[in-house]
mmCIF file of C-alpha atoms and ligand atoms in Angstrom:
data_model
loop_
_atom_site.group_PDB
_atom_site.id
_atom_site.type_symbol
_atom_site.label_atom_id
_atom_site.label_comp_id
_atom_site.label_asym_id
_atom_site.label_seq_id
_atom_site.Cartn_x
_atom_site.Cartn_y
_atom_site.Cartn_z
ATOM 1 C CA MET J 1 0.255 9.472 23.400
ATOM 2 C CA GLY J 2 -3.288 8.701 22.338
ATOM 3 C CA ARG J 3 -5.163 10.084 19.391
ATOM 4 C CA ILE J 4 -7.502 13.005 19.573
ATOM 5 C CA PRO J 5 -11.167 12.147 19.074
ATOM 6 C CA ARG J 6 -12.722 14.120 16.276
ATOM 7 C CA GLY J 7 -14.957 17.008 17.169
ATOM 8 C CA VAL J 8 -13.400 17.438 20.589
ATOM 9 C CA ILE J 9 -11.337 20.314 21.882
ATOM 10 C CA ARG J 10 -9.688 19.602 25.197
ATOM 11 C CA GLU J 11 -6.683 20.367 27.331
ATOM 12 C CA SER J 12 -3.672 18.193 26.619
ATOM 13 C CA SER J 13 -1.469 16.692 29.293
ATOM 14 C CA HIS J 14 1.099 19.321 28.300
ATOM 15 C CA GLY J 15 -1.383 22.114 28.946
ATOM 16 C CA GLY J 16 -1.781 22.851 25.218
ATOM 17 C CA GLU J 17 -5.072 22.778 23.408
ATOM 18 C CA TYR J 18 -6.267 20.126 20.973
ATOM 19 C CA ALA J 19 -8.399 21.195 18.082
ATOM 20 C CA PRO J 20 -9.490 18.442 15.753
ATOM 21 C CA TRP J 21 -7.237 18.370 12.721
ATOM 22 C CA VAL J 22 -6.137 21.923 13.392
ATOM 23 C CA GLY J 23 -3.748 20.328 15.819
ATOM 24 C CA ARG J 24 -2.408 20.867 19.252
ATOM 25 C CA VAL J 25 -0.526 24.055 19.829
ATOM 26 C CA ASP J 26 2.239 22.859 22.121
ATOM 27 C CA ARG J 27 5.435 20.928 21.395
ATOM 28 C CA MET J 28 6.648 17.526 22.396
ATOM 29 C CA ALA J 29 10.147 16.259 23.130
ATOM 30 C CA PRO J 30 12.643 17.651 20.622
ATOM 31 C CA ILE J 31 14.116 15.421 17.941
ATOM 32 C CA PRO J 32 17.379 13.835 19.091
ATOM 33 C CA GLU J 33 20.558 15.118 17.484
ATOM 34 C CA THR J 34 20.958 11.926 15.478
ATOM 35 C CA PHE J 35 18.711 8.961 14.755
ATOM 36 C CA ARG J 36 18.832 5.735 12.713
ATOM 37 C CA ALA J 37 17.936 5.651 9.039
ATOM 38 C CA LEU J 38 18.350 3.330 6.068
ATOM 39 C CA VAL J 39 19.993 5.403 3.355
ATOM 40 C CA ALA J 40 20.331 4.543 -0.353
ATOM 41 C CA GLU J 41 22.883 6.463 -2.373
ATOM 42 C CA GLN J 42 23.398 6.208 -6.136
ATOM 43 C CA ARG J 43 27.056 5.990 -7.226
ATOM 44 C CA ASP J 44 28.293 5.190 -10.745
ATOM 45 C CA GLY J 45 25.183 3.256 -11.701
ATOM 46 C CA GLU J 46 25.152 1.303 -8.419
ATOM 47 C CA VAL J 47 23.171 1.915 -5.235
ATOM 48 C CA ASP J 48 24.955 1.838 -1.853
ATOM 49 C CA ARG J 49 22.549 1.014 0.943
ATOM 50 C CA GLY J 50 23.001 0.837 4.672
ATOM 51 C CA LEU J 51 21.895 1.959 8.108
ATOM 52 C CA ARG J 52 23.451 5.176 9.300
ATOM 53 C CA GLU J 53 22.897 8.013 11.744
ATOM 54 C CA LEU J 54 21.026 10.965 10.272
ATOM 55 C CA SER J 55 20.761 14.391 11.889
ATOM 56 C CA ALA J 56 17.612 16.492 12.157
ATOM 57 C CA GLY J 57 19.227 18.999 9.810
ATOM 58 C CA GLU J 58 19.309 16.362 7.071
ATOM 59 C CA LEU J 59 15.539 15.933 7.109
ATOM 60 C CA PRO J 60 13.840 17.526 4.098
ATOM 61 C CA GLU J 61 11.522 20.522 4.003
ATOM 62 C CA GLY J 62 8.127 20.118 5.642
ATOM 63 C CA ASP J 63 5.955 21.627 8.343
ATOM 64 C CA VAL J 64 5.190 18.371 10.196
ATOM 65 C CA THR J 65 7.769 16.155 11.914
ATOM 66 C CA VAL J 66 6.735 12.598 12.724
ATOM 67 C CA ARG J 67 8.350 10.090 15.067
ATOM 68 C CA VAL J 68 8.033 7.019 12.878
ATOM 69 C CA ARG J 69 6.716 3.957 14.714
ATOM 70 C CA PHE J 70 6.121 1.619 11.772
ATOM 71 C CA SER J 71 6.752 1.555 8.043
ATOM 72 C CA SER J 72 6.310 -1.326 5.618
ATOM 73 C CA VAL J 73 7.870 -3.017 2.601
ATOM 74 C CA ASN J 74 6.277 -2.460 -0.796
ATOM 75 C CA TYR J 75 7.404 -3.507 -4.267
ATOM 76 C CA LYS J 76 8.115 0.143 -5.028
ATOM 77 C CA ASP J 77 10.561 0.304 -2.098
ATOM 78 C CA ALA J 78 12.568 -2.439 -3.752
ATOM 79 C CA LEU J 79 12.497 -0.526 -7.045
ATOM 80 C CA ALA J 80 13.610 2.637 -5.232
ATOM 81 C CA VAL J 81 16.883 0.998 -4.137
ATOM 82 C CA SER J 82 17.480 -0.896 -7.352
ATOM 83 C CA PRO J 83 19.935 0.633 -9.902
ATOM 84 C CA LYS J 84 17.492 -0.151 -12.709
ATOM 85 C CA GLY J 85 14.348 0.686 -10.727
ATOM 86 C CA ARG J 86 13.897 4.211 -12.145
ATOM 87 C CA VAL J 87 11.829 5.117 -9.072
ATOM 88 C CA ALA J 88 14.213 7.115 -6.836
ATOM 89 C CA ARG J 89 14.423 10.745 -7.916
ATOM 90 C CA THR J 90 16.927 11.974 -5.368
ATOM 91 C CA SER J 91 20.161 10.740 -3.804
ATOM 92 C CA PRO J 92 20.928 10.111 -0.999
ATOM 93 C CA LEU J 93 17.410 8.882 -0.189
ATOM 94 C CA VAL J 94 15.759 7.367 2.859
ATOM 95 C CA PRO J 95 13.366 4.893 1.199
ATOM 96 C CA GLY J 96 10.033 3.812 2.693
ATOM 97 C CA ILE J 97 6.944 4.909 0.762
ATOM 98 C CA ASP J 98 4.679 4.751 3.795
ATOM 99 C CA LEU J 99 4.839 5.334 7.525
ATOM 100 C CA ALA J 100 2.700 5.575 10.643
ATOM 101 C CA GLY J 101 3.752 7.449 13.734
ATOM 102 C CA GLU J 102 3.194 10.361 16.025
ATOM 103 C CA VAL J 103 3.470 14.037 15.128
ATOM 104 C CA VAL J 104 6.157 15.565 17.360
ATOM 105 C CA ASP J 105 6.293 18.997 15.800
ATOM 106 C CA GLY J 106 3.928 21.046 13.671
ATOM 107 C CA GLU J 107 0.223 20.860 12.949
ATOM 108 C CA GLY J 108 -1.405 18.011 14.859
ATOM 109 C CA THR J 109 1.374 17.547 17.424
ATOM 110 C CA GLY J 110 0.561 14.539 19.592
ATOM 111 C CA ARG J 111 -1.660 12.885 16.987
ATOM 112 C CA GLU J 112 -1.039 9.539 15.376
ATOM 113 C CA VAL J 113 -0.927 9.794 11.609
ATOM 114 C CA ILE J 114 -0.349 7.893 8.378
ATOM 115 C CA VAL J 115 1.720 9.254 5.485
ATOM 116 C CA HIS J 116 2.086 7.562 2.090
ATOM 117 C CA GLY J 117 2.341 8.431 -1.570
ATOM 118 C CA TYR J 118 3.245 11.784 -3.104
ATOM 119 C CA ASP J 119 7.080 11.977 -3.120
ATOM 120 C CA LEU J 120 7.572 9.993 0.102
ATOM 121 C CA GLY J 121 10.403 7.488 -0.195
ATOM 122 C CA VAL J 122 11.152 8.392 -3.826
ATOM 123 C CA ALA J 123 12.017 12.106 -3.966
ATOM 124 C CA HIS J 124 11.638 12.957 -0.255
ATOM 125 C CA HIS J 125 13.050 10.986 2.723
ATOM 126 C CA GLY J 126 10.574 8.280 3.677
ATOM 127 C CA GLY J 127 9.611 5.861 6.421
ATOM 128 C CA TYR J 128 12.835 3.884 6.990
ATOM 129 C CA ALA J 129 14.099 6.393 9.563
ATOM 130 C CA GLU J 130 13.161 7.097 13.156
ATOM 131 C CA TYR J 131 11.986 10.592 12.177
ATOM 132 C CA ALA J 132 10.381 11.990 9.026
ATOM 133 C CA ARG J 133 9.496 15.530 8.013
ATOM 134 C CA VAL J 134 6.684 16.056 5.497
ATOM 135 C CA PRO J 135 4.276 18.727 4.240
ATOM 136 C CA SER J 136 1.106 18.814 6.336
ATOM 137 C CA ASP J 137 -1.083 18.155 3.303
ATOM 138 C CA TRP J 138 0.420 14.663 2.962
ATOM 139 C CA VAL J 139 -0.765 13.677 6.429
ATOM 140 C CA VAL J 140 -3.812 11.473 7.116
ATOM 141 C CA PRO J 141 -5.064 11.037 10.689
ATOM 142 C CA LEU J 142 -4.891 7.447 11.903
ATOM 143 C CA PRO J 143 -8.546 6.410 11.908
ATOM 144 C CA ASP J 144 -10.277 5.147 15.046
ATOM 145 C CA GLY J 145 -10.085 1.377 15.134
ATOM 146 C CA LEU J 146 -6.634 1.022 13.543
ATOM 147 C CA SER J 147 -3.340 0.927 15.433
ATOM 148 C CA ALA J 148 -0.181 2.330 13.813
ATOM 149 C CA ARG J 149 1.018 -1.243 13.316
ATOM 150 C CA GLN J 150 -2.228 -2.321 11.667
ATOM 151 C CA ALA J 151 -2.075 0.744 9.419
ATOM 152 C CA MET J 152 1.313 -0.397 8.146
ATOM 153 C CA ALA J 153 0.183 -4.045 7.939
ATOM 154 C CA LEU J 154 -2.115 -2.513 5.315
ATOM 155 C CA GLY J 155 0.241 0.212 4.091
ATOM 156 C CA THR J 156 0.350 1.461 0.515
ATOM 157 C CA ALA J 157 -0.492 -2.018 -0.801
ATOM 158 C CA GLY J 158 -3.571 -2.404 1.408
ATOM 159 C CA TYR J 159 -4.694 1.103 0.565
ATOM 160 C CA THR J 160 -4.334 0.310 -3.155
ATOM 161 C CA ALA J 161 -6.302 -2.926 -2.787
ATOM 162 C CA ALA J 162 -9.066 -1.061 -0.946
ATOM 163 C CA TYR J 163 -9.126 1.764 -3.499
ATOM 164 C CA SER J 164 -9.346 -0.820 -6.311
ATOM 165 C CA ILE J 165 -12.379 -2.404 -4.648
ATOM 166 C CA VAL J 166 -13.968 1.009 -3.945
ATOM 167 C CA GLN J 167 -13.677 1.813 -7.660
ATOM 168 C CA LEU J 168 -15.121 -1.564 -8.713
ATOM 169 C CA GLU J 169 -18.050 -1.151 -6.318
ATOM 170 C CA ASP J 170 -18.605 2.465 -7.402
ATOM 171 C CA ARG J 171 -19.132 1.010 -10.860
ATOM 172 C CA GLY J 172 -21.769 -1.331 -9.459
ATOM 173 C CA LEU J 173 -19.959 -4.529 -8.430
ATOM 174 C CA ARG J 174 -21.841 -6.496 -5.762
ATOM 175 C CA PRO J 175 -21.059 -9.857 -4.072
ATOM 176 C CA ASP J 176 -23.871 -11.699 -5.867
ATOM 177 C CA ASP J 177 -22.533 -10.683 -9.301
ATOM 178 C CA GLY J 178 -20.179 -13.685 -9.331
ATOM 179 C CA PRO J 179 -16.532 -14.523 -8.646
ATOM 180 C CA VAL J 180 -13.844 -11.833 -8.530
ATOM 181 C CA LEU J 181 -10.340 -12.652 -9.792
ATOM 182 C CA VAL J 182 -7.348 -11.412 -7.789
ATOM 183 C CA LEU J 183 -4.014 -11.535 -9.628
ATOM 184 C CA GLY J 184 -0.628 -11.636 -7.852
ATOM 185 C CA ALA J 185 -2.649 -12.839 -4.874
ATOM 186 C CA SER J 186 0.203 -13.745 -2.539
ATOM 187 C CA GLY J 187 1.719 -10.240 -2.800
ATOM 188 C CA GLY J 188 0.821 -7.173 -0.746
ATOM 189 C CA VAL J 189 -1.928 -5.684 -2.930
ATOM 190 C CA GLY J 190 -3.194 -9.149 -3.862
ATOM 191 C CA SER J 191 -3.391 -10.644 -0.377
ATOM 192 C CA THR J 192 -5.154 -7.635 1.123
ATOM 193 C CA ALA J 193 -7.574 -7.593 -1.834
ATOM 194 C CA VAL J 194 -8.369 -11.269 -1.153
ATOM 195 C CA GLY J 195 -8.964 -10.466 2.539
ATOM 196 C CA ILE J 196 -11.153 -7.412 1.846
ATOM 197 C CA LEU J 197 -13.272 -9.099 -0.847
ATOM 198 C CA ALA J 198 -13.775 -12.243 1.265
ATOM 199 C CA ARG J 199 -14.825 -10.185 4.260
ATOM 200 C CA ARG J 200 -17.398 -8.395 2.067
ATOM 201 C CA GLY J 201 -18.921 -11.668 0.928
ATOM 202 C CA TYR J 202 -17.358 -12.036 -2.530
ATOM 203 C CA GLU J 203 -16.334 -15.380 -4.003
ATOM 204 C CA VAL J 204 -12.620 -14.818 -4.532
ATOM 205 C CA HIS J 205 -10.570 -16.652 -7.148
ATOM 206 C CA ALA J 206 -6.910 -16.049 -6.357
ATOM 207 C CA SER J 207 -4.097 -16.419 -8.890
ATOM 208 C CA THR J 208 -0.581 -17.046 -7.632
ATOM 209 C CA GLY J 209 2.800 -18.136 -8.917
ATOM 210 C CA LYS J 210 3.441 -19.865 -5.582
ATOM 211 C CA ALA J 211 1.570 -23.141 -5.184
ATOM 212 C CA GLU J 212 2.865 -23.317 -1.605
ATOM 213 C CA GLU J 213 0.831 -20.220 -0.675
ATOM 214 C CA ALA J 214 -2.534 -21.847 -1.466
ATOM 215 C CA ASP J 215 -3.306 -22.480 2.229
ATOM 216 C CA PHE J 216 -2.386 -18.894 3.116
ATOM 217 C CA LEU J 217 -4.773 -17.610 0.438
ATOM 218 C CA ARG J 218 -7.574 -19.933 1.561
ATOM 219 C CA GLU J 219 -7.056 -18.678 5.106
ATOM 220 C CA LEU J 220 -7.597 -15.122 3.835
ATOM 221 C CA GLY J 221 -10.831 -16.256 2.195
ATOM 222 C CA ALA J 222 -10.004 -17.411 -1.356
ATOM 223 C CA ALA J 223 -12.525 -19.938 -2.641
ATOM 224 C CA GLN J 224 -10.404 -21.070 -5.600
ATOM 225 C CA ILE J 225 -6.706 -20.942 -6.442
ATOM 226 C CA LEU J 226 -5.413 -20.513 -9.996
ATOM 227 C CA ALA J 227 -1.844 -20.961 -11.205
ATOM 228 C CA ARG J 228 -0.001 -17.952 -12.622
ATOM 229 C CA GLU J 229 0.832 -20.056 -15.716
ATOM 230 C CA GLU J 230 -2.857 -19.883 -16.604
ATOM 231 C CA THR J 231 -3.553 -16.216 -15.832
ATOM 232 C CA GLY J 232 -0.205 -14.794 -16.956
ATOM 233 C CA ARG J 233 -0.271 -16.233 -20.460
ATOM 234 C CA GLN J 234 -1.201 -14.010 -23.397
ATOM 235 C CA PRO J 235 -4.746 -15.073 -24.416
ATOM 236 C CA GLU J 236 -5.070 -16.497 -27.907
ATOM 237 C CA ARG J 237 -8.265 -14.522 -28.530
ATOM 238 C CA PRO J 238 -9.367 -11.178 -27.015
ATOM 239 C CA LEU J 239 -12.760 -12.652 -26.057
ATOM 240 C CA GLN J 240 -12.727 -15.911 -24.167
ATOM 241 C CA LYS J 241 -15.257 -17.754 -22.018
ATOM 242 C CA THR J 242 -16.298 -15.303 -19.298
ATOM 243 C CA ARG J 243 -15.480 -16.309 -15.742
ATOM 244 C CA TRP J 244 -15.486 -13.337 -13.361
ATOM 245 C CA ALA J 245 -17.580 -10.303 -12.534
ATOM 246 C CA ALA J 246 -14.403 -8.272 -12.000
ATOM 247 C CA ALA J 247 -10.664 -8.485 -11.428
ATOM 248 C CA VAL J 248 -8.167 -6.828 -9.093
ATOM 249 C CA ASP J 249 -4.946 -6.612 -11.093
ATOM 250 C CA PRO J 250 -1.650 -5.514 -9.510
ATOM 251 C CA VAL J 251 0.303 -7.586 -12.096
ATOM 252 C CA GLY J 252 -0.163 -5.984 -15.538
ATOM 253 C CA GLY J 253 1.379 -7.410 -18.710
ATOM 254 C CA ALA J 254 -0.267 -10.460 -20.247
ATOM 255 C CA ALA J 255 -2.299 -10.991 -17.044
ATOM 256 C CA THR J 256 -4.223 -7.783 -17.805
ATOM 257 C CA ALA J 257 -5.007 -9.059 -21.317
ATOM 258 C CA PHE J 258 -6.137 -12.346 -19.731
ATOM 259 C CA ALA J 259 -8.379 -10.548 -17.202
ATOM 260 C CA LEU J 260 -9.971 -8.353 -19.882
ATOM 261 C CA SER J 261 -10.650 -11.354 -22.112
ATOM 262 C CA THR J 262 -12.349 -13.402 -19.371
ATOM 263 C CA THR J 263 -14.391 -10.735 -17.517
ATOM 264 C CA ARG J 264 -18.153 -10.885 -17.893
ATOM 265 C CA TYR J 265 -20.388 -8.415 -19.670
ATOM 266 C CA GLY J 266 -20.476 -5.124 -17.733
ATOM 267 C CA GLY J 267 -17.584 -6.079 -15.473
ATOM 268 C CA ALA J 268 -14.332 -4.237 -14.810
ATOM 269 C CA VAL J 269 -10.620 -4.784 -14.266
ATOM 270 C CA ALA J 270 -8.963 -2.532 -11.667
ATOM 271 C CA LEU J 271 -5.312 -2.251 -12.739
ATOM 272 C CA SER J 272 -2.735 -0.979 -10.266
ATOM 273 C CA GLY J 273 0.597 -2.702 -10.882
ATOM 274 C CA MET J 274 3.190 -4.124 -13.210
ATOM 275 C CA THR J 275 5.084 -6.994 -11.587
ATOM 276 C CA GLY J 276 4.172 -9.004 -14.699
ATOM 277 C CA GLY J 277 5.135 -6.261 -17.160
ATOM 278 C CA ALA J 278 4.469 -2.632 -17.998
ATOM 279 C CA GLU J 279 2.956 -3.318 -21.395
ATOM 280 C CA PHE J 280 0.093 -5.453 -22.578
ATOM 281 C CA THR J 281 -1.595 -6.284 -25.851
ATOM 282 C CA SER J 282 -5.349 -6.581 -26.003
ATOM 283 C CA SER J 283 -8.063 -5.312 -28.307
ATOM 284 C CA VAL J 284 -11.080 -3.054 -28.171
ATOM 285 C CA PHE J 285 -13.470 -6.036 -28.155
ATOM 286 C CA PRO J 286 -13.840 -6.691 -24.401
ATOM 287 C CA LEU J 287 -14.578 -2.971 -23.982
ATOM 288 C CA ILE J 288 -16.944 -2.402 -26.900
ATOM 289 C CA LEU J 289 -18.654 -5.794 -27.117
ATOM 290 C CA ARG J 290 -18.856 -6.677 -23.416
ATOM 291 C CA ASN J 291 -18.926 -3.232 -21.878
ATOM 292 C CA VAL J 292 -15.918 -4.230 -19.776
ATOM 293 C CA ALA J 293 -14.060 -1.299 -18.198
ATOM 294 C CA LEU J 294 -10.364 -0.977 -17.498
ATOM 295 C CA LEU J 295 -10.034 1.138 -14.355
ATOM 296 C CA GLY J 296 -6.677 2.689 -13.494
ATOM 297 C CA VAL J 297 -5.815 2.783 -9.792
ATOM 298 C CA ASP J 298 -3.243 5.218 -8.420
ATOM 299 C CA SER J 299 -2.411 5.530 -4.730
ATOM 300 C CA VAL J 300 0.343 8.120 -5.043
ATOM 301 C CA GLY J 301 -1.627 11.208 -6.014
ATOM 302 C CA THR J 302 -5.078 10.377 -4.613
ATOM 303 C CA PRO J 303 -6.599 13.616 -3.314
ATOM 304 C CA LEU J 304 -6.370 13.895 0.470
ATOM 305 C CA ASP J 305 -10.152 13.793 1.068
ATOM 306 C CA VAL J 306 -10.485 10.491 -0.858
ATOM 307 C CA ARG J 307 -7.396 9.137 0.905
ATOM 308 C CA ARG J 308 -8.886 9.917 4.299
ATOM 309 C CA GLN J 309 -12.206 8.282 3.370
ATOM 310 C CA VAL J 310 -10.518 5.095 2.147
ATOM 311 C CA TRP J 311 -8.467 4.872 5.360
ATOM 312 C CA GLU J 312 -11.615 5.398 7.470
ATOM 313 C CA ARG J 313 -13.205 2.514 5.589
ATOM 314 C CA LEU J 314 -10.091 0.325 5.958
ATOM 315 C CA ALA J 315 -10.635 0.613 9.705
ATOM 316 C CA ASP J 316 -14.252 -0.368 9.234
ATOM 317 C CA ASP J 317 -16.114 -2.086 6.374
ATOM 318 C CA LEU J 318 -13.021 -2.603 4.166
ATOM 319 C CA ARG J 319 -10.959 -4.155 6.947
ATOM 320 C CA PRO J 320 -9.485 -7.334 5.428
ATOM 321 C CA ARG J 321 -9.801 -10.775 6.858
ATOM 322 C CA GLY J 322 -6.529 -11.864 8.449
ATOM 323 C CA LEU J 323 -5.311 -8.344 9.240
ATOM 324 C CA ASP J 324 -4.201 -9.251 12.746
ATOM 325 C CA GLU J 325 -2.975 -12.779 12.150
ATOM 326 C CA ALA J 326 -2.212 -13.973 8.652
ATOM 327 C CA ILE J 327 -1.430 -10.989 6.426
ATOM 328 C CA ALA J 328 1.596 -9.335 7.987
ATOM 329 C CA ARG J 329 4.870 -10.281 9.560
ATOM 330 C CA GLU J 330 7.221 -7.864 11.274
ATOM 331 C CA ILE J 331 10.913 -7.117 10.740
ATOM 332 C CA GLU J 332 13.299 -4.649 12.363
ATOM 333 C CA LEU J 333 14.812 -1.706 10.474
ATOM 334 C CA ASP J 334 18.174 -3.477 10.138
ATOM 335 C CA ALA J 335 16.550 -6.422 8.317
ATOM 336 C CA VAL J 336 14.955 -4.280 5.579
ATOM 337 C CA ASP J 337 17.962 -3.978 3.269
ATOM 338 C CA PRO J 338 18.418 -7.693 2.397
ATOM 339 C CA PHE J 339 14.666 -8.196 2.335
ATOM 340 C CA LEU J 340 14.228 -5.671 -0.483
ATOM 341 C CA ASP J 341 16.088 -8.041 -2.843
ATOM 342 C CA GLU J 342 13.624 -10.815 -1.970
ATOM 343 C CA ILE J 343 10.728 -8.540 -2.901
ATOM 344 C CA LEU J 344 12.292 -7.635 -6.234
ATOM 345 C CA ALA J 345 12.671 -11.335 -6.996
ATOM 346 C CA GLY J 346 8.878 -11.785 -6.520
ATOM 347 C CA ARG J 347 9.339 -13.805 -3.321
ATOM 348 C CA GLY J 348 7.223 -11.517 -1.144
ATOM 349 C CA ARG J 349 4.324 -13.041 0.776
ATOM 350 C CA GLY J 350 1.518 -10.952 2.208
ATOM 351 C CA ARG J 351 2.679 -7.793 3.928
ATOM 352 C CA THR J 352 5.809 -6.993 5.897
ATOM 353 C CA VAL J 353 5.679 -4.382 8.625
ATOM 354 C CA VAL J 354 8.903 -2.614 9.573
ATOM 355 C CA LYS J 355 9.226 -1.793 13.256
ATOM 356 C CA VAL J 356 11.091 1.501 13.244
ATOM 357 C CA GLY J 357 10.442 3.093 16.644
ATOM 358 C CA GLY J 358 7.724 0.658 17.779
HETATM 359 N N1 LIG B 1 -0.853 2.102 -8.575
HETATM 360 C C1 LIG B 1 -0.395 2.281 -7.351
HETATM 361 O O1 LIG B 1 -0.545 3.329 -6.743
HETATM 362 C C2 LIG B 1 0.293 1.125 -6.680
HETATM 363 C C3 LIG B 1 0.287 0.989 -5.292
HETATM 364 C C4 LIG B 1 0.865 -0.141 -4.722
HETATM 365 C C5 LIG B 1 1.466 -1.094 -5.527
HETATM 366 N N2 LIG B 1 1.496 -0.884 -6.874
HETATM 367 C C6 LIG B 1 2.121 -1.860 -7.756
HETATM 368 O O2 LIG B 1 1.438 -3.093 -7.617
HETATM 369 C C7 LIG B 1 2.351 -4.156 -7.822
HETATM 370 C C8 LIG B 1 2.314 -5.077 -6.602
HETATM 371 O O3 LIG B 1 2.801 -4.379 -5.471
HETATM 372 P P1 LIG B 1 2.944 -5.141 -4.075
HETATM 373 O O4 LIG B 1 3.431 -4.134 -3.092
HETATM 374 O O5 LIG B 1 1.734 -5.932 -3.803
HETATM 375 O O6 LIG B 1 4.161 -6.122 -4.440
HETATM 376 P P2 LIG B 1 4.581 -7.494 -3.748
HETATM 377 O O7 LIG B 1 4.087 -7.593 -2.358
HETATM 378 O O8 LIG B 1 6.019 -7.663 -4.021
HETATM 379 O O9 LIG B 1 3.746 -8.577 -4.602
HETATM 380 C C9 LIG B 1 3.951 -8.728 -5.947
HETATM 381 C C10 LIG B 1 3.362 -10.052 -6.381
HETATM 382 O O10 LIG B 1 3.277 -10.051 -7.808
HETATM 383 C C11 LIG B 1 3.372 -11.380 -8.232
HETATM 384 N N3 LIG B 1 4.476 -11.448 -9.199
HETATM 385 C C12 LIG B 1 5.777 -11.312 -9.013
HETATM 386 N N4 LIG B 1 6.461 -11.459 -10.149
HETATM 387 C C13 LIG B 1 5.569 -11.687 -11.068
HETATM 388 C C14 LIG B 1 5.637 -11.922 -12.439
HETATM 389 N N5 LIG B 1 6.806 -11.970 -13.095
HETATM 390 N N6 LIG B 1 4.505 -12.116 -13.076
HETATM 391 C C15 LIG B 1 3.342 -12.058 -12.428
HETATM 392 N N7 LIG B 1 3.215 -11.829 -11.118
HETATM 393 C C16 LIG B 1 4.315 -11.661 -10.453
HETATM 394 C C17 LIG B 1 3.702 -12.259 -7.062
HETATM 395 O O11 LIG B 1 2.492 -12.827 -6.574
HETATM 396 P P3 LIG B 1 2.057 -14.339 -6.935
HETATM 397 O O12 LIG B 1 3.281 -15.188 -6.774
HETATM 398 O O13 LIG B 1 1.002 -14.645 -5.932
HETATM 399 O O14 LIG B 1 1.579 -14.356 -8.349
HETATM 400 C C18 LIG B 1 4.237 -11.258 -6.064
HETATM 401 O O15 LIG B 1 4.120 -11.709 -4.752
HETATM 402 C C19 LIG B 1 3.704 -3.505 -8.097
HETATM 403 O O16 LIG B 1 3.899 -3.365 -9.481
HETATM 404 C C20 LIG B 1 3.562 -2.150 -7.453
HETATM 405 O O17 LIG B 1 4.458 -1.213 -8.005
HETATM 406 C C21 LIG B 1 0.926 0.199 -7.453
#
């Protein structure tokens, strides 16, 4: 079922009427009685995880039902199934903080959509199931120029990378300002940030803890590779020799202190993550003597209009280098469970798409 071009009202093949974003008024095939889902259940401080059959009646409240075609693996998904992750807020839970698929019931029936953020995959069943039910105001139309698979090759991580770069550019960053540092570069947010910045003409300096991923990062467009030992060490002084016009930081901890201390006058650090730690120690000096800004980046609660704009741009001028070849690999739903442990151990590389319904 194809997508509905904006601004067009036409007859559907089912005889119903399409109205852009108001949705088609007919119904598609009903949801099967049972369908496959990865379920995580907290028991006595442990989390039991496994594939099982879920029934439509077990889907949560929501006015839109989506046949999930693809989801993806994000660091937060690994936290959501980890006993110490403190991310899951309900049990049992279908994890999967993002999904792309086709609306089969409710507003927009027949349309391809993206859903991520809000409570998805943490307090509301998420993308690791063949069907999902969500509130309509969580739903973003799949933009022209992106397939459902490409949308999940980007996923929450790619969205966060793009939103980080949008915020840096809104503050004035331009390619001729100088190199941009990307921390945690081999991970999901990092690798897509490298690909987006390179495509936009920035000189990208990529920091990674995995020397073996240097070629991968160069393929995405990194001009220089730095070792995590250098960027993840607490700086001795809050102001060091300046090296970058800006930094994309999904790592946090000492790496954030390092980025603040080495960013040029008037630059900014866009902070989105905490794989390197939730706390950092810095000082006021980079901010008040160099006019450096620390920009917080949140993908979970971004207002829907901003979310839609960022996705439109991900299909267009923010599309990363390597989207179709290098960035993402694909796994089946039954391979997700063991893979989540790899992610938690920091062994992720690029993005991993989960083929749910295909
Ligand atoms: N604010 C938001 O809305 C938002 C959205 C998405 C993600 N996030 C957060 O952003 C972070 C990255 O997410 P992701 O999906 O990109 O994860 P990911 O694919 O698992 O990548 C994480 C990367 O962080 C680096 N890393 C791992 N352990 C580290 C450590 N001890 N110290 C420093 N770096 C380490 C590694 O890259 P290298 O080996 O290359 O250094 C790793 O590949 C997570 O904290 C996630 O929760 C936040």
